[in-house]
Amino acid sequence: MEQKRIVVGVAGGIAAFKACTVVRQLKEAGHSVRVVPTESALKFIAAATFEALSGQPVHTGVFENVDEVPHVRIGQQADLVVVAPATADLMARAAAGRADDLLTGTLLTARCPVLFAPAMHTEMWFHPATTDNVATLRRRGNVVLEPASGRLTGADTGPGRLPEAEEITTLAGLLLERGDALPYDMAGVKVLVTAGGTREPLDPVRFIGNRSSGKQGYAVARVMAQRGADVTLIAGNTSGLADPAGVEVVHIGSAAQLGAAVTKLAPEAQVLVMAAAVADFRPAQVATAKIKKRVDDDSAPSVELVRNDDVLAGAVRARADGQLPNMKVIVGFAAETGDANGDVLFHARSKLKRKGCDMLVVNAVGEGKAFEVDHNDGWMLSADGTETALEHGSKTLMASRIVDAIGALLHR
Ligand code: CTP
């Protein structure tokens, strides 16, 4: 990606130390980073730390280098502003349009996407004043992340933790790729996402698995949650992905467990996104003790396989039978290669018909594409015949386009 100018605003909270990792990750991605802390942020982290990490001067007020009019210039030139942590006070000042320091001045002059990553105590987060300020900032097109839940400054726990640096920089990268803000258009929508690969046990130590990394499904869950949806993620095996902020995660192992979780949770959901790589077959027998090789000959055991239920087709059937009255959009995923019978799109079109879902997201696989990589491309095929190409980009960008399309189907 070409080098962008990013302003990292840092407000005064205990989580200010995490801004150092955010700055480092954005620099490592090749961007130019200017850190603008508030006066109180410098009570937690010294200006020298931010100067060393960013390679740029650090000021808090509007009366340093006045000849360069920094409170106007920094905001005007920015491609993205990320405020991490965004305290209750900082968001109150931003919502009120104040410009009493360099950071709020920058926020008032910036015309690029702005991302706030809040961190505060749970009581402050849920206070009506903060709720109103967050709503105001979102209405104006700013992206205000959902805070993570967990341990806060003291012994207390709850929503209010700063999302991990990785989560913040992933979403910052998404805003740069999209070039516009992420709409807050899924508020209150209940979404069920499956992701990762299933593992079909052979014996207590072995399983049959697949190469799904879970990245695409996690990205859909993450983007849905940041657009306001109430998201549950049914997660199979992944490449060690962290739970996305603001998402409830249910971990499962086998296809049967995934199927049971979908059956239990789908009646509540309005959207089902089946990004998981569900095994089509499982061993007919699961040995209760480890299968040993024989010492007296070189023979190998045969493994008999039986079919697993098709979870996606089952959900489509259940909806047709009236068992999922809330369900409005069912999305399947397919990783395809072309073969002698036809190309990737040929197979995808027939899979969309066979599965009966509302939309099928298709990736071409093979030659190192789709699995275990961060960037990809593909198509979205809808039951109404629309076919949209997914431009090449990060799996988070693809997730945001998929959520755009789901939004269009939901609101049609
Ligand atoms: N899927 C499912 N249950 C299965 C297998 C697949 O719900 N037992 C879902 C996947 O989550 C995905 C979609 O079906 O959303 C397509 O998966 P894929 O493996 O491509 O479909 P298959 O019907 O197994 O087709 P193929 O014969 O090409 O493997």
XYZ file of C-alpha atoms and ligand atoms in Angstrom:
441
model
C 0.000 0.000 0.000
C 1.257 3.521 -0.729
C 2.467 5.566 2.227
C -0.338 7.453 3.968
C -0.244 10.215 6.556
C -1.793 8.988 9.771
C -2.363 11.041 12.912
C -2.468 8.992 16.106
C -4.250 10.956 18.809
C -3.627 9.750 22.346
C -5.905 10.794 25.219
C -5.088 10.507 28.903
C -5.912 7.021 30.097
C -4.044 4.072 31.512
C -4.299 2.374 28.097
C -2.083 5.105 26.542
C 0.818 2.630 26.609
C -0.976 0.531 23.973
C -0.789 3.525 21.609
C 2.950 2.787 21.340
C 2.166 -0.568 19.689
C -0.413 1.081 17.427
C 2.203 3.628 16.295
C 4.791 0.914 15.715
C 2.403 -1.283 13.704
C 1.283 1.621 11.505
C 4.927 2.605 10.911
C 5.782 -1.004 10.060
C 2.951 -0.978 7.518
C 4.929 1.794 5.793
C 2.922 4.849 6.827
C 4.024 8.250 8.085
C 2.719 8.651 11.635
C 2.343 11.878 13.607
C 1.438 11.419 17.277
C -0.739 14.104 18.859
C -1.289 13.387 22.560
C -3.313 15.407 25.017
C -1.586 17.022 28.010
C -2.971 14.256 30.261
C -1.716 11.493 27.928
C 1.803 12.737 28.679
C 1.225 11.960 32.362
C 1.177 8.291 31.284
C 3.700 8.180 28.407
C 6.449 10.736 27.805
C 6.587 12.741 24.566
C 10.074 11.331 23.921
C 8.641 7.809 23.573
C 6.173 8.935 20.892
C 8.847 11.026 19.131
C 11.233 8.076 19.012
C 8.569 5.650 17.765
C 7.079 7.988 15.157
C 10.230 9.848 14.110
C 8.240 13.105 14.238
C 7.930 15.944 16.763
C 5.252 15.692 19.421
C 3.243 18.643 20.754
C 0.031 18.944 22.699
C -0.882 22.627 22.361
C -1.627 25.077 19.581
C 1.058 27.572 20.608
C 4.119 25.553 19.551
C 5.477 26.194 16.028
C 2.673 28.718 15.554
C 4.158 29.871 12.229
C 3.216 26.462 10.766
C -0.372 26.705 12.094
C -0.187 23.035 13.171
C -3.739 22.796 14.560
C -5.017 23.327 11.021
C -2.253 21.798 8.902
C -1.977 18.409 10.668
C -5.692 17.694 10.299
C -5.913 19.005 6.723
C -3.039 16.829 5.518
C -4.083 13.606 7.254
C -5.366 10.559 5.339
C -6.620 9.031 8.593
C -6.900 10.021 12.258
C -6.861 7.254 14.864
C -7.550 8.219 18.486
C -6.375 5.456 20.838
C -7.239 5.520 23.632
C -10.254 7.801 23.235
C -11.369 8.700 26.754
C -14.881 9.808 27.737
C -13.565 13.372 28.090
C -11.858 13.408 24.680
C -15.004 12.138 22.940
C -17.113 14.703 24.829
C -14.834 17.484 23.592
C -14.822 16.096 20.042
C -18.620 15.751 20.022
C -18.972 19.332 21.277
C -16.654 20.576 18.542
C -14.165 22.098 20.959
C -10.638 22.982 19.891
C -8.852 23.593 23.162
C -5.722 21.601 22.340
C -3.849 20.345 19.288
C -5.715 17.015 19.135
C -9.238 18.485 19.206
C -8.107 21.197 16.751
C -6.844 18.436 14.473
C -10.147 16.552 14.764
C -12.038 19.698 13.793
C -9.953 20.342 10.682
C -9.585 16.722 9.481
C -11.735 15.754 6.480
C -10.445 12.167 6.305
C -11.885 9.076 8.060
C -11.563 9.263 11.868
C -11.410 6.194 14.093
C -11.943 6.434 17.856
C -10.863 3.460 19.989
C -12.509 4.087 23.366
C -11.082 3.078 26.742
C -12.683 3.965 30.058
C -14.431 2.441 33.023
C -17.640 0.551 32.305
C -19.711 3.112 34.250
C -18.318 5.929 32.100
C -18.931 3.956 28.868
C -22.576 3.314 29.769
C -23.248 6.853 31.105
C -25.935 8.544 28.992
C -23.570 11.464 28.343
C -21.008 9.127 26.749
C -23.723 7.181 24.893
C -24.983 10.481 23.415
C -21.481 11.644 22.496
C -20.682 8.319 20.796
C -23.976 8.460 18.887
C -23.189 12.041 17.804
C -19.711 11.089 16.602
C -21.079 8.077 14.700
C -23.870 10.110 13.134
C -21.224 12.464 11.771
C -19.498 9.545 10.050
C -16.735 8.863 12.568
C -16.010 5.229 13.406
C -16.218 4.629 17.155
C -15.055 1.099 17.951
C -16.820 -1.089 20.452
C -14.537 -1.362 23.485
C -13.364 -4.834 24.428
C -14.588 -6.515 27.594
C -12.240 -7.672 30.291
C -10.006 -6.555 33.103
C -9.946 -2.770 33.621
C -7.457 -0.698 35.626
C -8.315 -2.141 39.010
C -9.832 -5.476 39.918
C -13.018 -4.626 38.020
C -13.997 -6.125 34.665
C -16.511 -5.194 31.964
C -16.758 -3.369 28.631
C -14.320 -0.458 28.475
C -10.956 -2.000 27.687
C -9.069 -0.566 24.753
C -9.288 -3.074 21.871
C -5.939 -4.771 21.171
C -3.509 -2.828 18.952
C -3.927 -5.429 16.193
C -7.696 -4.861 16.141
C -7.215 -1.077 15.935
C -4.606 -1.192 13.167
C -6.617 -3.761 11.186
C -9.623 -1.427 11.191
C -7.384 1.582 10.491
C -6.058 -0.322 7.465
C -9.634 -1.010 6.385
C -10.533 2.708 6.469
C -7.458 3.511 4.358
C -8.337 0.763 1.866
C -11.988 1.787 1.660
C -11.107 5.488 1.578
C -14.372 6.229 3.365
C -15.900 5.608 6.758
C -17.504 2.391 7.842
C -21.263 2.980 8.128
C -22.965 2.219 11.456
C -25.841 0.489 9.700
C -26.220 -2.878 11.472
C -27.300 -1.606 14.895
C -29.468 -4.196 16.619
C -29.176 -6.800 13.828
C -28.505 -10.280 15.233
C -25.824 -12.017 13.204
C -24.466 -15.557 13.459
C -21.100 -16.192 11.800
C -19.239 -19.506 11.531
C -15.507 -19.509 10.832
C -12.458 -21.730 10.775
C -12.090 -25.406 10.025
C -13.735 -28.337 11.752
C -11.730 -31.248 13.140
C -13.131 -34.735 12.804
C -11.620 -36.985 15.475
C -10.093 -40.372 14.599
C -8.870 -41.242 18.077
C -7.983 -39.211 21.206
C -4.894 -37.666 19.555
C -5.677 -37.494 15.822
C -8.193 -35.736 13.642
C -8.949 -34.994 10.003
C -8.769 -31.229 9.516
C -8.421 -28.654 6.759
C -6.385 -25.570 5.912
C -8.990 -22.940 6.734
C -7.382 -20.159 8.807
C -10.688 -18.620 9.922
C -9.461 -15.171 8.853
C -12.301 -14.377 6.450
C -15.063 -15.364 8.882
C -13.385 -13.524 11.767
C -13.124 -10.438 9.569
C -16.865 -10.612 8.786
C -17.668 -10.952 12.513
C -15.331 -8.040 13.354
C -16.760 -5.699 10.694
C -20.370 -6.657 11.550
C -19.754 -5.863 15.227
C -18.126 -2.520 14.403
C -21.142 -1.639 12.267
C -23.359 -2.177 15.297
C -24.540 -5.794 14.864
C -25.053 -8.140 17.790
C -22.658 -10.887 16.664
C -22.104 -14.470 17.796
C -19.144 -16.222 16.193
C -19.058 -20.027 16.113
C -15.343 -20.667 15.796
C -13.729 -23.878 14.667
C -9.985 -24.318 14.459
C -8.175 -21.140 13.376
C -4.583 -20.056 13.001
C -4.574 -18.710 16.572
C -6.814 -15.704 15.912
C -7.777 -13.426 18.824
C -11.478 -12.991 19.555
C -12.740 -9.847 17.754
C -13.786 -7.027 20.127
C -17.486 -6.857 20.936
C -18.222 -10.359 19.569
C -19.455 -13.351 21.570
C -17.361 -16.377 20.594
C -18.436 -20.036 20.916
C -15.596 -22.490 20.256
C -16.436 -25.844 18.639
C -14.449 -28.795 17.287
C -16.272 -31.093 14.880
C -18.832 -30.515 12.115
C -21.483 -32.131 14.332
C -20.723 -29.637 17.128
C -20.843 -26.765 14.630
C -24.190 -28.046 13.336
C -25.584 -28.288 16.876
C -24.438 -24.731 17.701
C -26.039 -23.356 14.516
C -29.296 -25.233 15.250
C -29.353 -23.746 18.759
C -28.460 -20.163 17.826
C -30.016 -19.680 14.353
C -33.617 -19.143 15.576
C -32.518 -15.815 17.154
C -30.486 -14.651 14.144
C -31.516 -12.440 11.228
C -28.315 -13.131 9.303
C -26.302 -16.371 9.031
C -22.842 -16.239 7.472
C -21.383 -19.721 6.903
C -17.704 -18.979 6.391
C -16.548 -22.119 8.228
C -14.855 -24.906 6.302
C -17.125 -27.716 7.445
C -15.858 -31.243 6.820
C -18.112 -33.199 4.473
C -16.964 -36.536 5.918
C -15.999 -37.885 9.329
C -14.477 -41.212 10.391
C -17.231 -43.766 10.868
C -15.597 -44.961 14.088
C -13.784 -42.835 16.649
C -11.348 -45.050 18.533
C -11.497 -44.539 22.288
C -7.788 -45.380 22.633
C -4.900 -44.225 20.452
C -4.613 -46.284 17.246
C -1.227 -48.068 17.418
C 0.823 -49.373 14.517
C 1.356 -53.096 14.506
C 4.793 -54.389 15.333
C 4.428 -57.692 13.489
C 3.610 -56.328 9.989
C 3.695 -53.146 7.855
C -0.055 -52.898 7.280
C -1.906 -49.618 7.721
C -5.498 -49.335 8.909
C -8.193 -48.144 6.507
C -10.396 -45.340 7.684
C -14.012 -45.585 6.688
C -15.691 -42.213 6.270
C -19.352 -41.279 6.548
C -21.139 -38.113 5.386
C -21.692 -35.139 7.693
C -24.882 -33.124 7.510
C -24.745 -30.036 5.322
C -25.302 -27.279 7.901
C -25.905 -24.518 5.355
C -28.440 -26.552 3.371
C -30.062 -27.518 6.698
C -30.507 -23.839 7.653
C -31.989 -23.038 4.231
C -34.441 -25.952 4.653
C -35.344 -24.929 8.215
C -36.149 -21.410 7.027
C -38.301 -22.755 4.176
C -40.146 -24.921 6.736
C -40.904 -21.830 8.824
C -38.569 -22.771 11.696
C -36.415 -19.632 11.384
C -38.945 -16.792 11.201
C -36.327 -14.125 12.009
C -33.811 -15.242 9.381
C -33.564 -12.767 6.497
C -30.194 -13.440 4.866
C -28.222 -16.693 4.594
C -24.736 -16.460 3.090
C -22.583 -19.397 2.017
C -18.917 -19.444 1.086
C -17.190 -21.540 -1.535
C -13.561 -22.049 -2.368
C -13.412 -23.368 -5.917
C -10.913 -24.372 -8.549
C -11.846 -24.708 -12.197
C -11.740 -28.182 -13.763
C -12.569 -29.967 -17.040
C -16.296 -29.317 -16.470
C -16.050 -25.548 -16.077
C -14.334 -22.553 -14.483
C -14.631 -21.212 -10.932
C -17.779 -19.186 -11.685
C -19.459 -22.143 -13.406
C -19.040 -24.255 -10.267
C -20.044 -21.342 -8.015
C -23.301 -20.721 -9.905
C -24.318 -24.343 -9.613
C -23.364 -24.415 -5.908
C -25.507 -21.332 -5.225
C -28.492 -23.118 -6.818
C -27.767 -26.386 -4.995
C -27.394 -24.760 -1.572
C -30.364 -22.411 -2.001
C -28.787 -19.594 0.057
C -29.329 -15.876 -0.681
C -25.717 -15.143 -1.502
C -22.557 -17.157 -2.158
C -19.110 -15.637 -1.674
C -16.644 -17.336 -3.974
C -12.865 -17.468 -3.835
C -10.638 -19.028 -6.434
C -8.223 -21.363 -4.648
C -5.026 -23.125 -5.611
C -1.593 -21.628 -6.315
C -1.376 -20.179 -2.793
C -4.663 -18.262 -3.070
C -7.356 -17.943 -0.391
C -6.066 -20.230 2.379
C -3.859 -18.880 5.170
C -3.218 -15.598 3.334
C -4.258 -12.073 4.312
C -5.268 -10.808 0.871
C -7.725 -12.265 -1.545
C -10.389 -11.532 -4.153
C -13.481 -13.239 -5.516
C -17.131 -12.772 -6.398
C -20.453 -12.409 -4.639
C -23.276 -14.238 -6.391
C -26.828 -13.496 -5.293
C -29.885 -15.684 -5.722
C -31.458 -12.895 -7.807
C -28.718 -13.353 -10.426
C -26.518 -10.379 -9.470
C -22.795 -11.121 -9.680
C -20.352 -8.656 -8.125
C -16.576 -8.931 -8.284
C -14.778 -8.505 -4.967
C -11.742 -6.327 -5.653
C -8.377 -7.636 -4.495
C -7.627 -6.501 -0.960
C -7.314 -7.540 2.655
C -9.783 -10.073 4.014
C -11.074 -7.190 6.173
C -11.812 -5.132 3.045
C -13.555 -8.141 1.501
C -15.534 -8.582 4.733
C -16.636 -4.944 4.578
C -17.847 -5.409 0.968
C -19.652 -8.623 1.982
C -21.337 -6.733 4.848
C -22.265 -3.921 2.393
C -23.987 -6.568 0.235
C -25.713 -8.215 3.224
C -26.933 -4.760 4.270
C -28.423 -4.229 0.808
C -30.217 -7.614 0.999
C -31.476 -6.863 4.549
C -32.841 -3.461 3.659
C -34.275 -4.381 0.240
N -21.090 -26.336 4.398
C -21.905 -26.750 5.420
N -21.895 -28.048 5.841
C -21.091 -28.957 5.234
C -20.252 -28.547 4.176
C -20.281 -27.225 3.790
O -22.625 -25.927 5.982
N -21.110 -30.209 5.668
C -21.137 -24.925 3.969
C -19.851 -24.154 4.115
O -19.784 -23.491 5.370
C -19.926 -23.155 2.981
C -20.749 -23.875 1.917
O -21.426 -24.918 2.614
O -20.620 -21.999 3.338
C -19.970 -24.432 0.789
O -18.989 -25.303 1.258
P -18.283 -26.309 0.257
O -17.368 -27.189 1.023
O -17.737 -25.526 -0.879
O -19.584 -27.078 -0.241
P -19.812 -28.560 -0.596
O -21.281 -28.718 -0.731
O -19.123 -29.418 0.373
O -19.204 -28.662 -2.043
P -17.921 -29.452 -2.588
O -18.459 -30.734 -3.048
O -17.439 -28.551 -3.677
O -16.956 -29.577 -1.430
